[in-house]
Amino acid sequence: MAFLKRISSRAKADENTGFGSNASIYGARFVNKDGNANVRKVGIGITERISWYHAMIDVPRWKFMFIIFAFYLIVNFIFACIYFMLGVQHLQGINAVTAVDQFGQAFFFSAQTFTTVGYGHISPTGFMTSFVASVEALFGLLSFAIATGLFYGRFSKPKALIRFSDNAVIAPYKEGKALMLRMTPYKNTNLMEAEAKATIGLSLEEDGKKVNKFFSLDLELDKINMLTLSWTLVHPITENSPLYTFTEADYQNQKGEILIFVKVFDDMFSTTVVKRTSYTLREVIYGARFLPMFEADRDSDETILYVDKLNTIEKIQL
């Protein structure tokens, strides 16, 4: 109860966050750094629990390419085994002597059939071998159609190409101090009508049990017309802020998380895209400020945005 008394009485709790209020049954954090909810679903089969299309769209690029390449090799290996078991004598054009060479040529015949290249060097003879080859050709057409759709989906999916700073800071602000965090677009996109919302979730003791309480953090500026450079979100820590009584030690010792939601309009896709992230209280640096990350280039009359300076801060005394 002692911690609850240190929350400003003027801070108003937000009941519409979508997160549970019972702190004892909740995990480490509400939202991961990448913006995904920190939730693992169980109790149903994996085929029902996972949307494979969404998984393949969101998987990292190197994993996606690895899955496609591994699938290609495994499928051809399976069909090569079938051709080998049916007998390589039913593959006209194979002139290998050893079993290893015969299997290798069966594998490359499978690759030619799967991709419908059909060089003509090797051709199937007999009903079973021809039937397997026709099934593989159909399976190859369907597989490449799915792969093409996934490639297009990955390239055409609208994304909020925004990066957040690794840490938030408590910095001087006017006559007091403020919570600040920074974001910036990092690709050649035009983002307009940017809107941000910040919420803090705190684990408090209430009536002898731990509960999660959420408070909206008022921002100095929660909307801007265009997001072309960096944007520093500023939450002034006033008497209305739940952080008003926080000391430097509280940010290291108390359990809490700052949730950030950003919505922007991408004129290339002509649609609204969103970006999320979160900061635990331990990821807040007390007594620091962000250094500028853009400057004018007088030679070419341009503004230079140094994306690599997104996390550049300096320590100061509060």
PDB file of C-alpha atoms in Angstrom, residues 8-298:
ATOM      1  CA  SER A   8      -0.343  11.260  -7.621  1.00  0.00           C
ATOM      2  CA  SER A   9      -3.989  11.407  -6.594  1.00  0.00           C
ATOM      3  CA  ARG A  10      -4.679  13.560  -9.657  1.00  0.00           C
ATOM      4  CA  ALA A  11      -3.606  10.807 -12.046  1.00  0.00           C
ATOM      5  CA  LYS A  12      -6.660   9.189 -13.623  1.00  0.00           C
ATOM      6  CA  ALA A  13      -6.618   5.452 -14.316  1.00  0.00           C
ATOM      7  CA  ASP A  14      -7.425   4.195 -17.821  1.00  0.00           C
ATOM      8  CA  GLU A  15      -9.743   1.169 -17.865  1.00  0.00           C
ATOM      9  CA  ASN A  16      -9.810   0.691 -21.669  1.00  0.00           C
ATOM     10  CA  THR A  17      -6.334  -0.695 -22.295  1.00  0.00           C
ATOM     11  CA  GLY A  18      -7.279  -4.304 -23.040  1.00  0.00           C
ATOM     12  CA  PHE A  19      -4.808  -5.704 -20.491  1.00  0.00           C
ATOM     13  CA  GLY A  20      -5.736  -7.611 -17.363  1.00  0.00           C
ATOM     14  CA  SER A  21      -5.841  -5.950 -13.962  1.00  0.00           C
ATOM     15  CA  ASN A  22      -4.643  -8.926 -11.890  1.00  0.00           C
ATOM     16  CA  ALA A  23      -0.875  -8.464 -11.661  1.00  0.00           C
ATOM     17  CA  SER A  24      -0.263 -11.897 -10.125  1.00  0.00           C
ATOM     18  CA  ILE A  25      -1.369 -13.756 -13.267  1.00  0.00           C
ATOM     19  CA  TYR A  26       0.383 -11.548 -15.824  1.00  0.00           C
ATOM     20  CA  GLY A  27       3.799 -12.088 -17.412  1.00  0.00           C
ATOM     21  CA  ALA A  28       6.931  -9.977 -17.384  1.00  0.00           C
ATOM     22  CA  ARG A  29       5.804  -7.233 -19.767  1.00  0.00           C
ATOM     23  CA  PHE A  30       2.665  -6.334 -21.656  1.00  0.00           C
ATOM     24  CA  VAL A  31       4.183  -5.519 -25.057  1.00  0.00           C
ATOM     25  CA  ASN A  32       7.539  -6.643 -26.431  1.00  0.00           C
ATOM     26  CA  LYS A  33      10.010  -4.165 -27.902  1.00  0.00           C
ATOM     27  CA  ASP A  34       8.949  -5.151 -31.426  1.00  0.00           C
ATOM     28  CA  GLY A  35       5.359  -4.144 -30.639  1.00  0.00           C
ATOM     29  CA  ASN A  36       3.837  -7.623 -30.414  1.00  0.00           C
ATOM     30  CA  ALA A  37       1.799  -8.574 -27.369  1.00  0.00           C
ATOM     31  CA  ASN A  38       3.725 -10.683 -24.880  1.00  0.00           C
ATOM     32  CA  VAL A  39       1.158 -13.495 -24.958  1.00  0.00           C
ATOM     33  CA  ARG A  40       1.561 -17.213 -25.726  1.00  0.00           C
ATOM     34  CA  LYS A  41      -1.644 -19.059 -26.638  1.00  0.00           C
ATOM     35  CA  VAL A  42      -2.103 -22.690 -25.515  1.00  0.00           C
ATOM     36  CA  GLY A  43      -4.994 -25.124 -25.255  1.00  0.00           C
ATOM     37  CA  ILE A  44      -5.579 -25.551 -28.999  1.00  0.00           C
ATOM     38  CA  GLY A  45      -3.667 -27.296 -31.767  1.00  0.00           C
ATOM     39  CA  ILE A  46      -0.818 -25.583 -33.548  1.00  0.00           C
ATOM     40  CA  THR A  47      -2.748 -25.553 -36.833  1.00  0.00           C
ATOM     41  CA  GLU A  48      -5.519 -23.542 -35.170  1.00  0.00           C
ATOM     42  CA  ARG A  49      -3.216 -21.375 -33.077  1.00  0.00           C
ATOM     43  CA  ILE A  50      -0.990 -20.107 -35.875  1.00  0.00           C
ATOM     44  CA  SER A  51      -1.977 -18.295 -39.041  1.00  0.00           C
ATOM     45  CA  TRP A  52       0.683 -19.603 -41.401  1.00  0.00           C
ATOM     46  CA  TYR A  53       0.117 -16.807 -43.893  1.00  0.00           C
ATOM     47  CA  HIS A  54       0.697 -14.162 -41.229  1.00  0.00           C
ATOM     48  CA  ALA A  55       3.687 -16.104 -39.916  1.00  0.00           C
ATOM     49  CA  MET A  56       5.319 -16.262 -43.368  1.00  0.00           C
ATOM     50  CA  ILE A  57       4.570 -12.590 -44.011  1.00  0.00           C
ATOM     51  CA  ASP A  58       6.104 -11.440 -40.717  1.00  0.00           C
ATOM     52  CA  VAL A  59       9.052 -13.854 -40.459  1.00  0.00           C
ATOM     53  CA  PRO A  60      12.492 -12.215 -40.922  1.00  0.00           C
ATOM     54  CA  ARG A  61      13.820 -12.126 -44.478  1.00  0.00           C
ATOM     55  CA  TRP A  62      16.639 -14.621 -43.919  1.00  0.00           C
ATOM     56  CA  LYS A  63      14.261 -17.121 -42.306  1.00  0.00           C
ATOM     57  CA  PHE A  64      11.788 -16.724 -45.153  1.00  0.00           C
ATOM     58  CA  MET A  65      14.456 -17.449 -47.761  1.00  0.00           C
ATOM     59  CA  PHE A  66      15.763 -20.378 -45.724  1.00  0.00           C
ATOM     60  CA  ILE A  67      12.258 -21.889 -45.484  1.00  0.00           C
ATOM     61  CA  ILE A  68      11.715 -21.546 -49.241  1.00  0.00           C
ATOM     62  CA  PHE A  69      15.115 -23.104 -50.035  1.00  0.00           C
ATOM     63  CA  ALA A  70      14.686 -25.913 -47.484  1.00  0.00           C
ATOM     64  CA  PHE A  71      11.191 -26.695 -48.797  1.00  0.00           C
ATOM     65  CA  TYR A  72      12.556 -26.867 -52.348  1.00  0.00           C
ATOM     66  CA  LEU A  73      15.330 -29.294 -51.370  1.00  0.00           C
ATOM     67  CA  ILE A  74      13.100 -31.507 -49.205  1.00  0.00           C
ATOM     68  CA  VAL A  75      10.372 -31.855 -51.837  1.00  0.00           C
ATOM     69  CA  ASN A  76      12.868 -32.782 -54.551  1.00  0.00           C
ATOM     70  CA  PHE A  77      14.598 -35.212 -52.216  1.00  0.00           C
ATOM     71  CA  ILE A  78      11.292 -36.972 -51.478  1.00  0.00           C
ATOM     72  CA  PHE A  79      10.352 -37.280 -55.153  1.00  0.00           C
ATOM     73  CA  ALA A  80      13.869 -38.412 -56.018  1.00  0.00           C
ATOM     74  CA  CYS A  81      13.468 -41.230 -53.459  1.00  0.00           C
ATOM     75  CA  ILE A  82      10.167 -42.223 -55.090  1.00  0.00           C
ATOM     76  CA  TYR A  83      11.737 -42.320 -58.564  1.00  0.00           C
ATOM     77  CA  PHE A  84      14.671 -44.302 -57.218  1.00  0.00           C
ATOM     78  CA  MET A  85      12.392 -46.855 -55.541  1.00  0.00           C
ATOM     79  CA  LEU A  86      10.287 -47.223 -58.693  1.00  0.00           C
ATOM     80  CA  GLY A  87      13.496 -47.950 -60.595  1.00  0.00           C
ATOM     81  CA  VAL A  88      15.762 -45.619 -62.499  1.00  0.00           C
ATOM     82  CA  GLN A  89      15.304 -47.816 -65.563  1.00  0.00           C
ATOM     83  CA  HIS A  90      11.944 -46.043 -65.931  1.00  0.00           C
ATOM     84  CA  LEU A  91      13.757 -42.738 -66.366  1.00  0.00           C
ATOM     85  CA  GLN A  92      14.926 -42.793 -69.949  1.00  0.00           C
ATOM     86  CA  GLY A  93      18.216 -40.944 -70.415  1.00  0.00           C
ATOM     87  CA  ILE A  94      19.930 -41.862 -67.138  1.00  0.00           C
ATOM     88  CA  ASN A  95      23.309 -43.380 -67.932  1.00  0.00           C
ATOM     89  CA  ALA A  96      24.797 -43.481 -64.439  1.00  0.00           C
ATOM     90  CA  VAL A  97      26.346 -46.706 -63.159  1.00  0.00           C
ATOM     91  CA  THR A  98      26.606 -46.294 -59.394  1.00  0.00           C
ATOM     92  CA  ALA A  99      23.576 -45.944 -57.127  1.00  0.00           C
ATOM     93  CA  VAL A 100      24.763 -42.553 -55.908  1.00  0.00           C
ATOM     94  CA  ASP A 101      24.981 -41.165 -59.436  1.00  0.00           C
ATOM     95  CA  GLN A 102      21.599 -42.662 -60.283  1.00  0.00           C
ATOM     96  CA  PHE A 103      20.001 -41.036 -57.267  1.00  0.00           C
ATOM     97  CA  GLY A 104      21.682 -37.727 -58.138  1.00  0.00           C
ATOM     98  CA  GLN A 105      20.259 -37.779 -61.659  1.00  0.00           C
ATOM     99  CA  ALA A 106      16.838 -38.713 -60.277  1.00  0.00           C
ATOM    100  CA  PHE A 107      17.071 -35.727 -57.950  1.00  0.00           C
ATOM    101  CA  PHE A 108      17.872 -33.319 -60.785  1.00  0.00           C
ATOM    102  CA  PHE A 109      15.088 -34.820 -62.911  1.00  0.00           C
ATOM    103  CA  SER A 110      12.768 -34.105 -59.971  1.00  0.00           C
ATOM    104  CA  ALA A 111      13.999 -30.495 -59.860  1.00  0.00           C
ATOM    105  CA  GLN A 112      13.346 -30.100 -63.593  1.00  0.00           C
ATOM    106  CA  THR A 113       9.854 -31.557 -63.221  1.00  0.00           C
ATOM    107  CA  PHE A 114       9.029 -29.571 -60.074  1.00  0.00           C
ATOM    108  CA  THR A 115       9.977 -26.295 -61.758  1.00  0.00           C
ATOM    109  CA  THR A 116       8.402 -27.406 -65.091  1.00  0.00           C
ATOM    110  CA  VAL A 117      11.687 -26.637 -66.854  1.00  0.00           C
ATOM    111  CA  GLY A 118      11.802 -30.022 -68.591  1.00  0.00           C
ATOM    112  CA  TYR A 119      15.149 -30.001 -70.413  1.00  0.00           C
ATOM    113  CA  GLY A 120      14.274 -33.280 -72.117  1.00  0.00           C
ATOM    114  CA  HIS A 121      17.536 -35.033 -71.246  1.00  0.00           C
ATOM    115  CA  ILE A 122      15.644 -37.454 -68.995  1.00  0.00           C
ATOM    116  CA  SER A 123      12.025 -38.490 -69.502  1.00  0.00           C
ATOM    117  CA  PRO A 124       9.750 -40.894 -67.613  1.00  0.00           C
ATOM    118  CA  THR A 125       8.586 -44.179 -69.084  1.00  0.00           C
ATOM    119  CA  GLY A 126       5.922 -46.464 -67.681  1.00  0.00           C
ATOM    120  CA  PHE A 127       2.636 -45.616 -66.009  1.00  0.00           C
ATOM    121  CA  MET A 128       3.742 -45.198 -62.370  1.00  0.00           C
ATOM    122  CA  THR A 129       6.787 -43.061 -63.100  1.00  0.00           C
ATOM    123  CA  SER A 130       4.815 -40.862 -65.498  1.00  0.00           C
ATOM    124  CA  PHE A 131       2.008 -40.548 -62.940  1.00  0.00           C
ATOM    125  CA  VAL A 132       4.438 -39.475 -60.187  1.00  0.00           C
ATOM    126  CA  ALA A 133       6.026 -36.955 -62.575  1.00  0.00           C
ATOM    127  CA  SER A 134       2.609 -35.483 -63.425  1.00  0.00           C
ATOM    128  CA  VAL A 135       1.710 -35.183 -59.726  1.00  0.00           C
ATOM    129  CA  GLU A 136       5.034 -33.481 -59.009  1.00  0.00           C
ATOM    130  CA  ALA A 137       4.524 -31.019 -61.870  1.00  0.00           C
ATOM    131  CA  LEU A 138       1.101 -30.063 -60.476  1.00  0.00           C
ATOM    132  CA  PHE A 139       2.520 -29.800 -56.953  1.00  0.00           C
ATOM    133  CA  GLY A 140       5.321 -27.595 -58.291  1.00  0.00           C
ATOM    134  CA  LEU A 141       2.888 -25.223 -60.010  1.00  0.00           C
ATOM    135  CA  LEU A 142       0.840 -24.863 -56.821  1.00  0.00           C
ATOM    136  CA  SER A 143       3.954 -24.403 -54.668  1.00  0.00           C
ATOM    137  CA  PHE A 144       5.369 -21.661 -56.869  1.00  0.00           C
ATOM    138  CA  ALA A 145       1.977 -19.949 -56.965  1.00  0.00           C
ATOM    139  CA  ILE A 146       1.930 -19.881 -53.142  1.00  0.00           C
ATOM    140  CA  ALA A 147       5.554 -18.735 -52.958  1.00  0.00           C
ATOM    141  CA  THR A 148       4.870 -15.955 -55.459  1.00  0.00           C
ATOM    142  CA  GLY A 149       1.892 -14.804 -53.417  1.00  0.00           C
ATOM    143  CA  LEU A 150       4.002 -14.764 -50.258  1.00  0.00           C
ATOM    144  CA  PHE A 151       6.754 -12.781 -51.993  1.00  0.00           C
ATOM    145  CA  TYR A 152       4.198 -10.252 -53.219  1.00  0.00           C
ATOM    146  CA  GLY A 153       2.548 -10.086 -49.799  1.00  0.00           C
ATOM    147  CA  ARG A 154       5.863  -9.381 -48.095  1.00  0.00           C
ATOM    148  CA  PHE A 155       6.771  -6.618 -50.552  1.00  0.00           C
ATOM    149  CA  SER A 156       3.311  -5.026 -50.699  1.00  0.00           C
ATOM    150  CA  LYS A 157       2.420  -5.148 -46.992  1.00  0.00           C
ATOM    151  CA  PRO A 158       2.160  -1.580 -45.634  1.00  0.00           C
ATOM    152  CA  LYS A 159       4.480  -1.034 -42.685  1.00  0.00           C
ATOM    153  CA  ALA A 160       5.186   1.900 -40.431  1.00  0.00           C
ATOM    154  CA  LEU A 161       8.888   2.225 -41.196  1.00  0.00           C
ATOM    155  CA  ILE A 162       9.688   3.926 -37.906  1.00  0.00           C
ATOM    156  CA  ARG A 163      12.387   3.228 -35.344  1.00  0.00           C
ATOM    157  CA  PHE A 164      12.115   4.044 -31.667  1.00  0.00           C
ATOM    158  CA  SER A 165      14.981   4.928 -29.369  1.00  0.00           C
ATOM    159  CA  ASP A 166      16.225   2.036 -27.255  1.00  0.00           C
ATOM    160  CA  ASN A 167      15.621   3.975 -24.061  1.00  0.00           C
ATOM    161  CA  ALA A 168      13.369   6.696 -22.754  1.00  0.00           C
ATOM    162  CA  VAL A 169      14.875   9.471 -20.629  1.00  0.00           C
ATOM    163  CA  ILE A 170      13.892  11.749 -17.767  1.00  0.00           C
ATOM    164  CA  ALA A 171      15.153  15.158 -18.868  1.00  0.00           C
ATOM    165  CA  PRO A 172      14.756  18.796 -17.809  1.00  0.00           C
ATOM    166  CA  TYR A 173      11.635  20.431 -19.189  1.00  0.00           C
ATOM    167  CA  LYS A 174      10.760  24.063 -18.601  1.00  0.00           C
ATOM    168  CA  GLU A 175      10.697  24.508 -14.814  1.00  0.00           C
ATOM    169  CA  GLY A 176      10.516  20.806 -14.085  1.00  0.00           C
ATOM    170  CA  LYS A 177      11.229  17.532 -15.846  1.00  0.00           C
ATOM    171  CA  ALA A 178       9.623  15.285 -18.418  1.00  0.00           C
ATOM    172  CA  LEU A 179       9.642  11.765 -19.768  1.00  0.00           C
ATOM    173  CA  MET A 180      10.975  11.746 -23.329  1.00  0.00           C
ATOM    174  CA  LEU A 181      11.467   9.170 -26.059  1.00  0.00           C
ATOM    175  CA  ARG A 182      12.355   9.574 -29.696  1.00  0.00           C
ATOM    176  CA  MET A 183      11.361   8.067 -33.028  1.00  0.00           C
ATOM    177  CA  THR A 184      12.316   8.609 -36.649  1.00  0.00           C
ATOM    178  CA  PRO A 185      11.416   7.282 -40.104  1.00  0.00           C
ATOM    179  CA  TYR A 186      14.354   5.431 -41.629  1.00  0.00           C
ATOM    180  CA  LYS A 187      13.369   4.844 -45.261  1.00  0.00           C
ATOM    181  CA  ASN A 188      12.296   6.941 -48.227  1.00  0.00           C
ATOM    182  CA  THR A 189       8.626   7.123 -47.261  1.00  0.00           C
ATOM    183  CA  ASN A 190       6.261  10.038 -46.752  1.00  0.00           C
ATOM    184  CA  LEU A 191       4.441   9.707 -43.432  1.00  0.00           C
ATOM    185  CA  MET A 192       1.716  12.217 -42.630  1.00  0.00           C
ATOM    186  CA  GLU A 193      -0.867  12.876 -39.926  1.00  0.00           C
ATOM    187  CA  ALA A 194       1.189  11.124 -37.252  1.00  0.00           C
ATOM    188  CA  GLU A 195      -0.605  10.549 -33.968  1.00  0.00           C
ATOM    189  CA  ALA A 196       0.885   9.107 -30.778  1.00  0.00           C
ATOM    190  CA  LYS A 197      -0.520   7.816 -27.508  1.00  0.00           C
ATOM    191  CA  ALA A 198       1.396   6.841 -24.385  1.00  0.00           C
ATOM    192  CA  THR A 199       0.117   4.724 -21.496  1.00  0.00           C
ATOM    193  CA  ILE A 200       1.915   3.512 -18.403  1.00  0.00           C
ATOM    194  CA  GLY A 201       1.071   0.298 -16.610  1.00  0.00           C
ATOM    195  CA  LEU A 202       2.064  -0.010 -12.958  1.00  0.00           C
ATOM    196  CA  SER A 203       1.833  -2.931 -10.543  1.00  0.00           C
ATOM    197  CA  LEU A 204       0.293  -1.603  -7.365  1.00  0.00           C
ATOM    198  CA  GLU A 205      -0.875  -3.070  -4.083  1.00  0.00           C
ATOM    199  CA  GLU A 206      -4.561  -2.492  -3.480  1.00  0.00           C
ATOM    200  CA  ASP A 207      -6.629  -4.070  -0.700  1.00  0.00           C
ATOM    201  CA  GLY A 208      -3.841  -6.512   0.056  1.00  0.00           C
ATOM    202  CA  LYS A 209      -3.367  -7.796  -3.500  1.00  0.00           C
ATOM    203  CA  LYS A 210      -1.326  -6.725  -6.491  1.00  0.00           C
ATOM    204  CA  VAL A 211      -3.200  -5.159  -9.370  1.00  0.00           C
ATOM    205  CA  ASN A 212      -2.263  -3.606 -12.699  1.00  0.00           C
ATOM    206  CA  LYS A 213      -3.258   0.023 -13.049  1.00  0.00           C
ATOM    207  CA  PHE A 214      -2.959   1.920 -16.317  1.00  0.00           C
ATOM    208  CA  PHE A 215      -2.657   5.673 -16.684  1.00  0.00           C
ATOM    209  CA  SER A 216      -2.685   7.773 -19.850  1.00  0.00           C
ATOM    210  CA  LEU A 217       0.394   9.951 -20.188  1.00  0.00           C
ATOM    211  CA  ASP A 218      -0.466  13.396 -21.500  1.00  0.00           C
ATOM    212  CA  LEU A 219       1.904  14.415 -24.282  1.00  0.00           C
ATOM    213  CA  GLU A 220       3.073  17.927 -25.019  1.00  0.00           C
ATOM    214  CA  LEU A 221       2.347  17.202 -28.664  1.00  0.00           C
ATOM    215  CA  ASP A 222       0.416  14.088 -29.686  1.00  0.00           C
ATOM    216  CA  LYS A 223      -0.179  14.944 -33.360  1.00  0.00           C
ATOM    217  CA  ILE A 224       2.008  16.324 -36.137  1.00  0.00           C
ATOM    218  CA  ASN A 225       1.239  16.935 -39.794  1.00  0.00           C
ATOM    219  CA  MET A 226       4.323  15.220 -41.257  1.00  0.00           C
ATOM    220  CA  LEU A 227       6.866  12.819 -39.805  1.00  0.00           C
ATOM    221  CA  THR A 228       9.940  13.551 -41.884  1.00  0.00           C
ATOM    222  CA  LEU A 229      12.644  14.055 -39.238  1.00  0.00           C
ATOM    223  CA  SER A 230      12.843  12.827 -35.660  1.00  0.00           C
ATOM    224  CA  TRP A 231       9.921  13.234 -33.280  1.00  0.00           C
ATOM    225  CA  THR A 232      10.510  13.393 -29.539  1.00  0.00           C
ATOM    226  CA  LEU A 233       7.456  12.505 -27.487  1.00  0.00           C
ATOM    227  CA  VAL A 234       7.402  14.591 -24.322  1.00  0.00           C
ATOM    228  CA  HIS A 235       5.304  13.819 -21.263  1.00  0.00           C
ATOM    229  CA  PRO A 236       5.589  16.711 -18.785  1.00  0.00           C
ATOM    230  CA  ILE A 237       5.792  15.310 -15.256  1.00  0.00           C
ATOM    231  CA  THR A 238       3.308  17.533 -13.476  1.00  0.00           C
ATOM    232  CA  GLU A 239       1.044  16.924 -10.490  1.00  0.00           C
ATOM    233  CA  ASN A 240      -1.397  15.197 -12.856  1.00  0.00           C
ATOM    234  CA  SER A 241       1.244  12.665 -13.924  1.00  0.00           C
ATOM    235  CA  PRO A 242       1.493   9.236 -12.254  1.00  0.00           C
ATOM    236  CA  LEU A 243       5.286   9.749 -12.349  1.00  0.00           C
ATOM    237  CA  TYR A 244       5.139  12.935 -10.292  1.00  0.00           C
ATOM    238  CA  THR A 245       6.456  11.363  -7.067  1.00  0.00           C
ATOM    239  CA  PHE A 246       8.924   8.984  -8.727  1.00  0.00           C
ATOM    240  CA  THR A 247      12.568   9.163  -7.715  1.00  0.00           C
ATOM    241  CA  GLU A 248      15.555   7.822  -9.617  1.00  0.00           C
ATOM    242  CA  ALA A 249      15.494   4.657  -7.490  1.00  0.00           C
ATOM    243  CA  ASP A 250      11.824   4.030  -8.341  1.00  0.00           C
ATOM    244  CA  TYR A 251      12.621   3.634 -12.024  1.00  0.00           C
ATOM    245  CA  GLN A 252      15.035   0.811 -11.156  1.00  0.00           C
ATOM    246  CA  ASN A 253      13.078  -0.883  -8.380  1.00  0.00           C
ATOM    247  CA  GLN A 254       9.388  -0.608  -9.268  1.00  0.00           C
ATOM    248  CA  LYS A 255       7.589  -2.760 -11.826  1.00  0.00           C
ATOM    249  CA  GLY A 256       6.010  -0.791 -14.635  1.00  0.00           C
ATOM    250  CA  GLU A 257       5.894  -0.424 -18.398  1.00  0.00           C
ATOM    251  CA  ILE A 258       5.341   2.484 -20.758  1.00  0.00           C
ATOM    252  CA  LEU A 259       3.285   1.536 -23.828  1.00  0.00           C
ATOM    253  CA  ILE A 260       3.671   3.596 -27.007  1.00  0.00           C
ATOM    254  CA  PHE A 261       1.192   3.510 -29.897  1.00  0.00           C
ATOM    255  CA  VAL A 262       1.855   5.501 -33.086  1.00  0.00           C
ATOM    256  CA  LYS A 263      -0.483   5.834 -36.055  1.00  0.00           C
ATOM    257  CA  VAL A 264       0.578   7.467 -39.345  1.00  0.00           C
ATOM    258  CA  PHE A 265      -0.770   7.798 -42.872  1.00  0.00           C
ATOM    259  CA  ASP A 266       1.490   6.439 -45.627  1.00  0.00           C
ATOM    260  CA  ASP A 267       0.688   8.272 -48.856  1.00  0.00           C
ATOM    261  CA  MET A 268       2.473   5.653 -50.993  1.00  0.00           C
ATOM    262  CA  PHE A 269       0.000   2.952 -49.943  1.00  0.00           C
ATOM    263  CA  SER A 270      -2.736   5.515 -49.220  1.00  0.00           C
ATOM    264  CA  THR A 271      -3.506   3.790 -45.939  1.00  0.00           C
ATOM    265  CA  THR A 272      -2.987   4.173 -42.206  1.00  0.00           C
ATOM    266  CA  VAL A 273      -0.247   2.110 -40.585  1.00  0.00           C
ATOM    267  CA  VAL A 274       0.577   1.628 -36.915  1.00  0.00           C
ATOM    268  CA  LYS A 275       3.683   1.020 -34.841  1.00  0.00           C
ATOM    269  CA  ARG A 276       3.975  -0.089 -31.216  1.00  0.00           C
ATOM    270  CA  THR A 277       6.705  -0.507 -28.657  1.00  0.00           C
ATOM    271  CA  SER A 278       7.180  -0.407 -24.909  1.00  0.00           C
ATOM    272  CA  TYR A 279       9.722   0.607 -22.272  1.00  0.00           C
ATOM    273  CA  THR A 280       9.999  -0.979 -18.865  1.00  0.00           C
ATOM    274  CA  LEU A 281      10.859   1.428 -16.063  1.00  0.00           C
ATOM    275  CA  ARG A 282      14.375  -0.021 -16.035  1.00  0.00           C
ATOM    276  CA  GLU A 283      14.733   1.096 -19.642  1.00  0.00           C
ATOM    277  CA  VAL A 284      14.175   4.706 -18.594  1.00  0.00           C
ATOM    278  CA  ILE A 285      17.418   6.636 -18.033  1.00  0.00           C
ATOM    279  CA  TYR A 286      17.058   9.189 -15.254  1.00  0.00           C
ATOM    280  CA  GLY A 287      18.954  12.427 -15.827  1.00  0.00           C
ATOM    281  CA  ALA A 288      19.698  12.372 -19.571  1.00  0.00           C
ATOM    282  CA  ARG A 289      18.664  14.119 -22.751  1.00  0.00           C
ATOM    283  CA  PHE A 290      18.723  13.329 -26.445  1.00  0.00           C
ATOM    284  CA  LEU A 291      21.292  14.987 -28.662  1.00  0.00           C
ATOM    285  CA  PRO A 292      20.228  16.483 -32.031  1.00  0.00           C
ATOM    286  CA  MET A 293      20.184  13.999 -34.901  1.00  0.00           C
ATOM    287  CA  PHE A 294      19.728  16.322 -37.898  1.00  0.00           C
ATOM    288  CA  GLU A 295      21.376  19.444 -39.240  1.00  0.00           C
ATOM    289  CA  ALA A 296      21.411  21.635 -42.324  1.00  0.00           C
ATOM    290  CA  ASP A 297      23.728  20.869 -45.229  1.00  0.00           C
ATOM    291  CA  ARG A 298      24.597  24.336 -46.470  1.00  0.00           C
TER     292      ARG A 298
END
